[in-house]
């Protein structure tokens, strides 16, 4: 990390996040990877360190920092544990729709408890048959007096079993396709809201990913996000544009964490009477990895700065940073396992967990195939007319 590119406050924030990651997360990362239960002690430590609402404006109880600061924190957390990194970042994903589209009353109601760490929020977009193709979702929300009645199932709901709020997208007008989708914030304790299957995952096992069943789930009409129906698809896309640098930072953190371990191991490990790190072939691998990580980090931070600047067209750079950083994470963590040799393939060392945790970053918040689609569409639009 090139410190000169960051304000003293950002350097201090990153140090604070790193301290928490090293003292609270790393010691229990392996335990939660095995148990696949939710690390409440970690959540409470994040809350007590005042880091819960980094991205939430001060008027709603947050730190008032932007996407770049969020990325700095997510990277440090993920360097110690990828699951704990996303368990934190998904609160930004769930709350961005409120920030982007919520009325003042809705922001005042939902954001302060998220900012203080008292409550968590999830993001209910995907369904069994509607992953990449969000517009084909089937969950329905029908108006009934001053309520909506929601019926359907949400899939891949990260933190869904522990979050108090869930930003749920549903079709309010089936005639209008993507323009007939609306978003609602559903609160836990609603009798029509039920947590279903818990996924048994390859990686990020410290964070729950569940199915959510909405069965005649009645929500007040006032919990429709924004003023009018039909804005949900765009709200989801704008949200993903803002949130993808968070996944990219998770990937950078995982790659950096794996490289840290590989440097330490190759220094200590001796073969042919010398340290493995003294072989030029190994040094070139280390050089390639640190170069790829720094390049990814800088693209992520450029995307975050662009978003924080308030610029409107952010889809391309956001997708580019997610694509690049997550591909780097997969390559670097795989190469780090290689540097550990046979030991890297066994659970005696923490390195294999980095490789397992990295894989999902190429898949969620839009597969990297979808990122390429978003990038290409933007590129062709920008260059139409031969500029
Ligand atoms: N910002 C604002 N508006 C946008 C937009 C954006 N980034 N992208 C599209 N829109 C608008 C379009 O302008 C269009 O508007 P009009 O109807 O007014 O013309 C409308 O939305 C429909 O757009 P498209 O025709 O481009 O939609 P599409 O059906 O072709 O889909 C897509 C585009 C990019 C493939 C989109 O479906 C997509 O991003 N898919 C991936 C979804 C995804 O990332 N899911 C992950 C969920 S979160 C998760 O992983 C779980 C977790 O908890 C971590």
Tab-separated table of C-alpha atoms and ligand atoms in Angstrom:
chain	number	residue	atom	x	y	z
A	1	UNK	CA	0.000	0.000	0.000
A	2	UNK	CA	1.367	3.401	-1.034
A	3	UNK	CA	0.662	5.468	2.123
A	4	UNK	CA	1.141	8.854	0.422
A	5	UNK	CA	-2.076	8.323	-1.544
A	6	UNK	CA	-4.227	8.351	1.599
A	7	UNK	CA	-5.181	10.989	4.166
A	8	UNK	CA	-3.847	10.629	7.732
A	9	UNK	CA	-7.415	9.767	8.783
A	10	UNK	CA	-7.535	6.940	6.234
A	11	UNK	CA	-4.165	5.602	7.377
A	12	UNK	CA	-5.411	5.678	10.969
A	13	UNK	CA	-8.685	3.971	9.985
A	14	UNK	CA	-6.797	1.215	8.184
A	15	UNK	CA	-4.534	0.713	11.231
A	16	UNK	CA	-7.583	0.470	13.478
A	17	UNK	CA	-9.171	-2.108	11.186
A	18	UNK	CA	-5.906	-4.053	10.947
A	19	UNK	CA	-5.522	-4.144	14.730
A	20	UNK	CA	-9.042	-5.507	15.133
A	21	UNK	CA	-8.482	-8.048	12.352
A	22	UNK	CA	-5.240	-9.289	13.874
A	23	UNK	CA	-6.355	-9.401	17.502
A	24	UNK	CA	-9.991	-10.493	17.160
A	25	UNK	CA	-10.538	-12.088	13.738
A	26	UNK	CA	-7.382	-14.021	12.903
A	27	UNK	CA	-7.309	-15.994	16.192
A	28	UNK	CA	-10.820	-17.372	15.571
A	29	UNK	CA	-10.861	-17.589	11.755
A	30	UNK	CA	-10.113	-21.340	11.650
A	31	UNK	CA	-12.661	-22.119	14.375
A	32	UNK	CA	-15.543	-20.436	12.513
A	33	UNK	CA	-14.376	-21.958	9.237
A	34	UNK	CA	-14.943	-25.391	10.813
A	35	UNK	CA	-18.076	-24.581	12.806
A	36	UNK	CA	-19.792	-22.431	10.182
A	37	UNK	CA	-21.581	-20.468	12.896
A	38	UNK	CA	-21.921	-16.691	13.108
A	39	UNK	CA	-19.066	-14.942	14.958
A	40	UNK	CA	-21.054	-12.633	17.209
A	41	UNK	CA	-17.940	-11.807	19.243
A	42	UNK	CA	-16.395	-10.382	16.065
A	43	UNK	CA	-19.529	-8.401	15.238
A	44	UNK	CA	-19.527	-6.972	18.772
A	45	UNK	CA	-15.839	-6.051	18.487
A	46	UNK	CA	-16.514	-4.202	15.205
A	47	UNK	CA	-19.365	-2.376	16.909
A	48	UNK	CA	-17.254	-1.518	19.978
A	49	UNK	CA	-14.435	-0.240	17.769
A	50	UNK	CA	-16.929	2.175	16.172
A	51	UNK	CA	-16.386	0.760	12.681
A	52	UNK	CA	-19.919	-0.472	11.909
A	53	UNK	CA	-21.122	2.547	9.993
A	54	UNK	CA	-18.005	3.682	8.145
A	55	UNK	CA	-19.932	4.437	4.915
A	56	UNK	CA	-23.046	5.920	6.548
A	57	UNK	CA	-23.311	9.752	6.640
A	58	UNK	CA	-22.848	11.444	9.994
A	59	UNK	CA	-26.445	12.742	10.039
A	60	UNK	CA	-27.589	9.107	10.249
A	61	UNK	CA	-25.088	8.155	12.939
A	62	UNK	CA	-22.222	6.902	10.758
A	63	UNK	CA	-18.622	7.982	10.294
A	64	UNK	CA	-19.516	9.902	7.159
A	65	UNK	CA	-16.690	8.358	5.208
A	66	UNK	CA	-17.062	7.079	1.677
A	67	UNK	CA	-16.624	3.939	-0.360
A	68	UNK	CA	-12.822	4.265	-0.272
A	69	UNK	CA	-12.792	4.129	3.536
A	70	UNK	CA	-15.182	1.185	3.448
A	71	UNK	CA	-12.758	-0.568	1.071
A	72	UNK	CA	-9.787	0.072	3.368
A	73	UNK	CA	-11.613	-1.587	6.256
A	74	UNK	CA	-12.929	-4.534	4.203
A	75	UNK	CA	-9.434	-5.245	2.865
A	76	UNK	CA	-7.940	-5.405	6.359
A	77	UNK	CA	-10.706	-7.637	7.700
A	78	UNK	CA	-10.439	-9.971	4.690
A	79	UNK	CA	-6.681	-10.198	5.038
A	80	UNK	CA	-7.389	-12.046	8.302
A	81	UNK	CA	-10.637	-13.802	7.292
A	82	UNK	CA	-12.559	-13.578	4.018
A	83	UNK	CA	-15.850	-14.600	5.630
A	84	UNK	CA	-15.616	-11.921	8.292
A	85	UNK	CA	-14.717	-9.368	5.609
A	86	UNK	CA	-17.891	-10.041	3.643
A	87	UNK	CA	-19.973	-10.372	6.817
A	88	UNK	CA	-19.105	-6.729	7.403
A	89	UNK	CA	-19.285	-5.523	3.774
A	90	UNK	CA	-22.731	-6.977	3.137
A	91	UNK	CA	-24.171	-4.364	5.502
A	92	UNK	CA	-23.078	-1.746	2.996
A	93	UNK	CA	-24.721	-3.728	0.183
A	94	UNK	CA	-27.983	-3.970	2.152
A	95	UNK	CA	-28.013	-0.330	3.208
A	96	UNK	CA	-26.942	1.331	-0.055
A	97	UNK	CA	-30.518	1.068	-1.453
A	98	UNK	CA	-31.750	3.044	1.565
A	99	UNK	CA	-29.007	5.636	1.083
A	100	UNK	CA	-29.606	5.829	-2.651
A	101	UNK	CA	-33.405	5.750	-2.723
A	102	UNK	CA	-34.849	6.018	0.777
A	103	UNK	CA	-36.951	8.946	1.922
A	104	UNK	CA	-35.602	11.080	4.769
A	105	UNK	CA	-37.967	9.341	7.183
A	106	UNK	CA	-36.749	5.891	6.028
A	107	UNK	CA	-33.087	6.884	6.353
A	108	UNK	CA	-33.695	8.201	9.879
A	109	UNK	CA	-35.509	4.983	10.808
A	110	UNK	CA	-33.161	2.318	9.430
A	111	UNK	CA	-29.673	3.743	9.129
A	112	UNK	CA	-28.769	4.777	12.728
A	113	UNK	CA	-29.071	1.247	14.211
A	114	UNK	CA	-26.952	-0.102	11.336
A	115	UNK	CA	-24.393	2.674	11.816
A	116	UNK	CA	-24.095	1.915	15.529
A	117	UNK	CA	-23.726	-1.826	14.892
A	118	UNK	CA	-26.847	-2.549	16.905
A	119	UNK	CA	-28.526	-4.092	13.843
A	120	UNK	CA	-27.390	-5.830	10.668
A	121	UNK	CA	-28.924	-5.628	7.208
A	122	UNK	CA	-28.961	-8.134	4.325
A	123	UNK	CA	-29.710	-7.822	0.595
A	124	UNK	CA	-32.450	-9.993	-0.928
A	125	UNK	CA	-32.136	-9.789	-4.694
A	126	UNK	CA	-31.291	-13.239	-6.132
A	127	UNK	CA	-33.671	-16.154	-6.492
A	128	UNK	CA	-33.249	-19.810	-7.469
A	129	UNK	CA	-34.118	-19.025	-11.115
A	130	UNK	CA	-33.002	-15.387	-11.122
A	131	UNK	CA	-29.270	-15.020	-10.455
A	132	UNK	CA	-27.476	-13.143	-13.225
A	133	UNK	CA	-30.867	-12.422	-14.823
A	134	UNK	CA	-32.242	-10.299	-11.990
A	135	UNK	CA	-35.133	-9.026	-14.112
A	136	UNK	CA	-36.732	-12.495	-14.199
A	137	UNK	CA	-37.406	-12.611	-10.453
A	138	UNK	CA	-40.722	-14.137	-9.371
A	139	UNK	CA	-41.215	-12.808	-5.842
A	140	UNK	CA	-44.441	-10.767	-5.876
A	141	UNK	CA	-45.528	-7.798	-3.778
A	142	UNK	CA	-49.203	-6.896	-4.082
A	143	UNK	CA	-50.732	-3.773	-2.651
A	144	UNK	CA	-53.521	-4.379	-0.143
A	145	UNK	CA	-54.775	-1.150	1.426
A	146	UNK	CA	-51.931	0.490	3.269
A	147	UNK	CA	-49.810	-2.658	3.140
A	148	UNK	CA	-47.979	-4.810	0.608
A	149	UNK	CA	-48.229	-8.598	0.737
A	150	UNK	CA	-44.983	-10.255	-0.373
A	151	UNK	CA	-44.762	-13.882	-1.527
A	152	UNK	CA	-41.707	-15.673	-2.868
A	153	UNK	CA	-38.246	-17.005	-2.043
A	154	UNK	CA	-34.872	-15.316	-1.983
A	155	UNK	CA	-31.634	-17.236	-2.503
A	156	UNK	CA	-27.968	-16.545	-1.577
A	157	UNK	CA	-28.982	-14.174	1.196
A	158	UNK	CA	-25.751	-13.331	2.985
A	159	UNK	CA	-26.268	-12.637	6.729
A	160	UNK	CA	-30.007	-13.295	6.209
A	161	UNK	CA	-30.300	-15.395	9.377
A	162	UNK	CA	-28.649	-12.811	11.626
A	163	UNK	CA	-29.768	-9.522	10.093
A	164	UNK	CA	-32.627	-7.503	11.587
A	165	UNK	CA	-33.408	-5.842	8.256
A	166	UNK	CA	-33.452	-7.293	4.749
A	167	UNK	CA	-33.716	-5.187	1.604
A	168	UNK	CA	-36.027	-7.352	-0.477
A	169	UNK	CA	-36.766	-6.848	-4.164
A	170	UNK	CA	-40.133	-7.982	-5.532
A	171	UNK	CA	-42.307	-7.578	-8.603
A	172	UNK	CA	-45.106	-5.058	-8.062
A	173	UNK	CA	-46.160	-4.950	-11.730
A	174	UNK	CA	-45.515	-8.140	-13.764
A	175	UNK	CA	-46.502	-6.367	-16.989
A	176	UNK	CA	-43.522	-4.033	-16.869
A	177	UNK	CA	-40.520	-6.382	-16.668
A	178	UNK	CA	-37.509	-4.768	-15.009
A	179	UNK	CA	-39.541	-1.568	-14.615
A	180	UNK	CA	-42.107	-3.439	-12.518
A	181	UNK	CA	-39.706	-4.317	-9.653
A	182	UNK	CA	-39.760	-2.508	-6.299
A	183	UNK	CA	-37.664	-2.696	-3.139
A	184	UNK	CA	-38.851	-3.022	0.461
A	185	UNK	CA	-37.082	-3.172	3.786
A	186	UNK	CA	-38.477	-6.164	5.673
A	187	UNK	CA	-37.822	-6.335	9.394
A	188	UNK	CA	-37.196	-9.547	11.317
A	189	UNK	CA	-40.008	-10.731	13.538
A	190	UNK	CA	-42.496	-10.329	10.673
A	191	UNK	CA	-44.657	-13.486	10.844
A	192	UNK	CA	-44.489	-13.948	7.064
A	193	UNK	CA	-40.692	-13.886	7.004
A	194	UNK	CA	-38.851	-17.163	7.528
A	195	UNK	CA	-35.215	-18.197	7.220
A	196	UNK	CA	-34.851	-21.451	5.274
A	197	UNK	CA	-31.919	-23.566	4.149
A	198	UNK	CA	-28.420	-22.625	5.344
A	199	UNK	CA	-25.909	-23.223	2.552
A	200	UNK	CA	-22.961	-25.507	3.354
A	201	UNK	CA	-20.254	-23.560	1.540
A	202	UNK	CA	-16.760	-24.182	0.185
A	203	UNK	CA	-15.452	-20.955	1.726
A	204	UNK	CA	-16.467	-17.786	3.609
A	205	UNK	CA	-17.883	-20.176	6.199
A	206	UNK	CA	-17.908	-17.574	8.994
A	207	UNK	CA	-20.818	-15.829	7.317
A	208	UNK	CA	-24.263	-17.403	6.928
A	209	UNK	CA	-25.820	-17.601	3.455
A	210	UNK	CA	-29.463	-18.648	3.588
A	211	UNK	CA	-32.736	-18.887	1.743
A	212	UNK	CA	-35.503	-16.515	2.793
A	213	UNK	CA	-39.159	-17.502	2.484
A	214	UNK	CA	-41.752	-14.753	2.228
A	215	UNK	CA	-45.199	-16.203	2.896
A	216	UNK	CA	-47.982	-13.627	2.908
A	217	UNK	CA	-45.412	-11.315	4.407
A	218	UNK	CA	-47.244	-8.056	5.139
A	219	UNK	CA	-45.202	-4.877	5.235
A	220	UNK	CA	-46.477	-1.310	5.657
A	221	UNK	CA	-46.751	0.562	2.350
A	222	UNK	CA	-44.415	3.074	4.000
A	223	UNK	CA	-41.647	0.452	3.791
A	224	UNK	CA	-41.552	0.606	-0.010
A	225	UNK	CA	-38.154	2.169	-0.721
A	226	UNK	CA	-38.530	5.587	-2.271
A	227	UNK	CA	-41.689	7.387	-3.310
A	228	UNK	CA	-42.950	5.249	-6.200
A	229	UNK	CA	-43.169	1.626	-7.313
A	230	UNK	CA	-41.095	0.287	-10.188
A	231	UNK	CA	-37.727	1.747	-9.239
A	232	UNK	CA	-36.319	-1.452	-7.712
A	233	UNK	CA	-34.275	-2.748	-10.649
A	234	UNK	CA	-32.447	0.547	-11.083
A	235	UNK	CA	-31.987	0.855	-7.316
A	236	UNK	CA	-30.421	-2.630	-7.323
A	237	UNK	CA	-28.089	-1.770	-10.211
A	238	UNK	CA	-27.016	1.544	-8.648
A	239	UNK	CA	-26.441	-0.320	-5.381
A	240	UNK	CA	-24.293	-2.989	-7.052
A	241	UNK	CA	-22.253	-0.285	-8.784
A	242	UNK	CA	-21.441	1.160	-5.348
A	243	UNK	CA	-20.962	-2.179	-3.609
A	244	UNK	CA	-18.721	-4.065	-6.058
A	245	UNK	CA	-15.535	-2.270	-4.934
A	246	UNK	CA	-16.292	-3.806	-1.511
A	247	UNK	CA	-16.112	-7.332	-2.950
A	248	UNK	CA	-13.017	-6.273	-4.864
A	249	UNK	CA	-11.444	-5.139	-1.578
A	250	UNK	CA	-12.336	-8.447	0.003
A	251	UNK	CA	-10.421	-10.047	-2.885
A	252	UNK	CA	-7.403	-7.743	-2.449
A	253	UNK	CA	-7.368	-8.509	1.274
A	254	UNK	CA	-7.500	-12.258	0.638
A	255	UNK	CA	-4.674	-12.045	-1.907
A	256	UNK	CA	-2.557	-9.906	0.418
A	257	UNK	CA	-3.223	-12.192	3.381
A	258	UNK	CA	-2.220	-15.253	1.362
A	259	UNK	CA	0.941	-13.543	0.107
A	260	UNK	CA	1.892	-12.533	3.679
A	261	UNK	CA	1.712	-16.206	4.679
A	262	UNK	CA	3.615	-17.375	1.590
A	263	UNK	CA	6.462	-14.918	2.199
A	264	UNK	CA	6.808	-16.106	5.786
A	265	UNK	CA	6.678	-19.777	4.781
A	266	UNK	CA	9.115	-19.607	1.865
A	267	UNK	CA	11.590	-17.705	4.045
A	268	UNK	CA	11.531	-20.377	6.736
A	269	UNK	CA	11.210	-23.498	4.585
A	270	UNK	CA	14.545	-24.989	3.491
A	271	UNK	CA	15.084	-27.326	0.542
A	272	UNK	CA	18.382	-28.251	-1.155
A	273	UNK	CA	20.137	-26.669	1.843
A	274	UNK	CA	18.737	-23.178	1.377
A	275	UNK	CA	15.680	-21.068	2.045
A	276	UNK	CA	12.984	-21.666	-0.581
A	277	UNK	CA	12.637	-17.886	-0.970
A	278	UNK	CA	16.230	-17.691	-2.197
A	279	UNK	CA	15.331	-19.529	-5.436
A	280	UNK	CA	14.822	-17.149	-8.318
A	281	UNK	CA	11.748	-19.064	-9.560
A	282	UNK	CA	10.060	-18.474	-6.201
A	283	UNK	CA	11.177	-14.837	-6.085
A	284	UNK	CA	9.618	-14.219	-9.482
A	285	UNK	CA	6.341	-15.669	-8.259
A	286	UNK	CA	6.443	-13.398	-5.193
A	287	UNK	CA	7.273	-10.406	-7.403
A	288	UNK	CA	4.401	-11.142	-9.790
A	289	UNK	CA	1.964	-11.565	-6.935
A	290	UNK	CA	2.816	-8.350	-5.097
A	291	UNK	CA	2.668	-6.450	-8.412
A	292	UNK	CA	-0.745	-7.898	-9.291
A	293	UNK	CA	-2.103	-7.152	-5.815
A	294	UNK	CA	-0.947	-3.520	-5.861
A	295	UNK	CA	-2.348	-3.017	-9.375
A	296	UNK	CA	-5.692	-4.472	-8.267
A	297	UNK	CA	-5.713	-2.376	-5.090
A	298	UNK	CA	-5.087	0.823	-7.014
A	299	UNK	CA	-7.862	0.076	-9.527
A	300	UNK	CA	-10.249	-0.651	-6.653
A	301	UNK	CA	-9.311	2.594	-4.947
A	302	UNK	CA	-9.635	4.532	-8.209
A	303	UNK	CA	-13.157	3.098	-8.553
A	304	UNK	CA	-13.970	3.981	-4.934
A	305	UNK	CA	-12.659	7.533	-5.387
A	306	UNK	CA	-14.720	7.917	-8.573
A	307	UNK	CA	-17.857	6.813	-6.710
A	308	UNK	CA	-17.075	9.123	-3.783
A	309	UNK	CA	-16.615	12.032	-6.213
A	310	UNK	CA	-20.318	11.783	-7.031
A	311	UNK	CA	-19.789	10.965	-10.699
A	312	UNK	CA	-22.825	9.300	-12.260
A	313	UNK	CA	-21.336	6.807	-14.731
A	314	UNK	CA	-19.623	4.397	-12.394
A	315	UNK	CA	-20.788	1.018	-13.710
A	316	UNK	CA	-17.734	0.360	-15.870
A	317	UNK	CA	-14.976	1.205	-13.394
A	318	UNK	CA	-16.845	-0.566	-10.602
A	319	UNK	CA	-17.192	-3.748	-12.705
A	320	UNK	CA	-13.577	-3.449	-13.892
A	321	UNK	CA	-12.181	-3.351	-10.372
A	322	UNK	CA	-14.355	-6.275	-9.268
A	323	UNK	CA	-13.303	-8.325	-12.301
A	324	UNK	CA	-9.612	-7.631	-11.947
A	325	UNK	CA	-9.253	-7.869	-8.169
A	326	UNK	CA	-11.192	-11.111	-7.864
A	327	UNK	CA	-9.292	-12.786	-10.721
A	328	UNK	CA	-6.050	-11.659	-9.057
A	329	UNK	CA	-7.247	-13.095	-5.739
A	330	UNK	CA	-7.967	-16.486	-7.314
A	331	UNK	CA	-4.602	-16.592	-9.070
A	332	UNK	CA	-2.571	-15.345	-6.109
A	333	UNK	CA	-4.216	-17.604	-3.532
A	334	UNK	CA	-3.771	-20.616	-5.847
A	335	UNK	CA	-0.101	-19.754	-6.419
A	336	UNK	CA	0.403	-19.312	-2.668
A	337	UNK	CA	-0.969	-22.820	-2.080
A	338	UNK	CA	1.583	-23.983	-4.670
A	339	UNK	CA	4.400	-22.338	-2.703
A	340	UNK	CA	3.389	-24.307	0.381
A	341	UNK	CA	3.694	-27.541	-1.618
A	342	UNK	CA	1.916	-30.542	-0.092
A	343	UNK	CA	1.434	-28.629	3.174
A	344	UNK	CA	-0.593	-26.047	1.294
A	345	UNK	CA	-3.124	-28.697	0.357
A	346	UNK	CA	-3.739	-29.662	3.995
A	347	UNK	CA	-5.666	-27.898	6.701
A	348	UNK	CA	-2.643	-27.801	9.057
A	349	UNK	CA	-1.837	-24.450	7.468
A	350	UNK	CA	-4.340	-21.628	6.954
A	351	UNK	CA	-3.382	-21.051	3.318
A	352	UNK	CA	-5.938	-23.389	1.696
A	353	UNK	CA	-8.739	-21.391	3.340
A	354	UNK	CA	-7.648	-18.289	1.399
A	355	UNK	CA	-8.050	-20.164	-1.876
A	356	UNK	CA	-11.495	-21.429	-0.871
A	357	UNK	CA	-12.581	-17.987	0.320
A	358	UNK	CA	-11.310	-16.322	-2.857
A	359	UNK	CA	-13.410	-18.416	-5.254
A	360	UNK	CA	-16.743	-16.846	-4.310
A	361	UNK	CA	-15.477	-13.338	-5.075
A	362	UNK	CA	-15.481	-14.256	-8.784
A	363	UNK	CA	-19.119	-15.316	-8.442
A	364	UNK	CA	-21.176	-13.123	-6.116
A	365	UNK	CA	-22.343	-9.544	-6.582
A	366	UNK	CA	-22.361	-10.426	-10.260
A	367	UNK	CA	-20.264	-13.175	-11.799
A	368	UNK	CA	-17.137	-12.038	-13.594
A	369	UNK	CA	-18.887	-12.932	-16.864
A	370	UNK	CA	-21.579	-10.371	-15.944
A	371	UNK	CA	-18.850	-7.833	-15.062
A	372	UNK	CA	-17.416	-8.261	-18.575
A	373	UNK	CA	-20.891	-7.713	-20.012
A	374	UNK	CA	-21.324	-4.502	-18.000
A	375	UNK	CA	-17.861	-3.278	-19.028
A	376	UNK	CA	-18.352	-4.056	-22.712
A	377	UNK	CA	-21.814	-2.466	-22.835
A	378	UNK	CA	-20.451	0.743	-21.239
A	379	UNK	CA	-17.419	0.752	-23.496
A	380	UNK	CA	-19.484	0.383	-26.655
A	381	UNK	CA	-21.924	3.053	-25.475
A	382	UNK	CA	-19.076	5.470	-24.692
A	383	UNK	CA	-17.392	4.891	-28.031
A	384	UNK	CA	-20.551	4.923	-30.178
A	385	UNK	CA	-20.194	7.497	-32.916
A	386	UNK	CA	-16.424	6.973	-33.180
A	387	UNK	CA	-15.025	9.205	-30.436
B	1	LIG	N1	-27.543	2.077	-13.120
B	1	LIG	C1	-28.773	2.599	-13.385
B	1	LIG	N2	-29.667	2.008	-14.209
B	1	LIG	C2	-29.301	0.858	-14.794
B	1	LIG	C3	-28.036	0.254	-14.568
B	1	LIG	C4	-27.137	0.923	-13.683
B	1	LIG	N3	-25.934	0.432	-13.416
B	1	LIG	N4	-27.948	-0.900	-15.275
B	1	LIG	C5	-29.112	-1.008	-15.946
B	1	LIG	N5	-29.940	0.044	-15.649
B	1	LIG	C6	-31.268	0.313	-16.178
B	1	LIG	C7	-31.245	0.373	-17.696
B	1	LIG	O1	-30.945	1.686	-18.148
B	1	LIG	C8	-32.649	-0.034	-18.051
B	1	LIG	O2	-33.499	1.088	-17.835
B	1	LIG	P1	-34.800	1.387	-18.776
B	1	LIG	O3	-35.756	0.268	-18.498
B	1	LIG	O4	-35.285	2.702	-18.296
B	1	LIG	O5	-34.298	1.368	-20.184
B	1	LIG	C9	-33.010	-1.063	-16.981
B	1	LIG	O6	-32.131	-0.781	-15.860
B	1	LIG	C10	-32.796	-2.492	-17.446
B	1	LIG	O7	-31.421	-2.607	-17.827
B	1	LIG	P2	-30.851	-3.749	-18.774
B	1	LIG	O8	-31.753	-3.863	-19.980
B	1	LIG	O9	-29.408	-3.488	-18.995
B	1	LIG	O10	-31.074	-5.047	-17.880
B	1	LIG	P3	-30.675	-6.557	-18.153
B	1	LIG	O11	-31.858	-7.390	-17.797
B	1	LIG	O12	-30.050	-6.707	-19.484
B	1	LIG	O13	-29.605	-6.853	-16.980
B	1	LIG	C11	-27.433	-6.998	-15.966
B	1	LIG	C12	-28.417	-6.217	-16.867
B	1	LIG	C13	-26.192	-6.135	-15.921
B	1	LIG	C14	-27.111	-8.357	-16.523
B	1	LIG	C15	-28.042	-7.137	-14.542
B	1	LIG	O14	-29.132	-8.014	-14.534
B	1	LIG	C16	-27.015	-7.591	-13.526
B	1	LIG	O15	-26.246	-6.788	-12.993
B	1	LIG	N6	-26.990	-8.913	-13.156
B	1	LIG	C17	-26.126	-9.406	-12.086
B	1	LIG	C18	-26.862	-9.344	-10.777
B	1	LIG	C19	-25.965	-9.454	-9.577
B	1	LIG	O16	-24.911	-8.845	-9.503
B	1	LIG	N7	-26.441	-10.206	-8.574
B	1	LIG	C20	-25.738	-10.361	-7.345
B	1	LIG	C21	-26.689	-10.181	-6.187
B	1	LIG	S1	-25.989	-9.833	-4.615
B	1	LIG	C22	-25.198	-11.238	-4.114
B	1	LIG	O17	-24.368	-11.721	-4.814
B	1	LIG	C23	-25.536	-11.877	-2.809
B	1	LIG	C24	-24.875	-11.355	-1.604
B	1	LIG	O18	-25.522	-11.287	-0.579
B	1	LIG	C25	-23.446	-10.981	-1.568
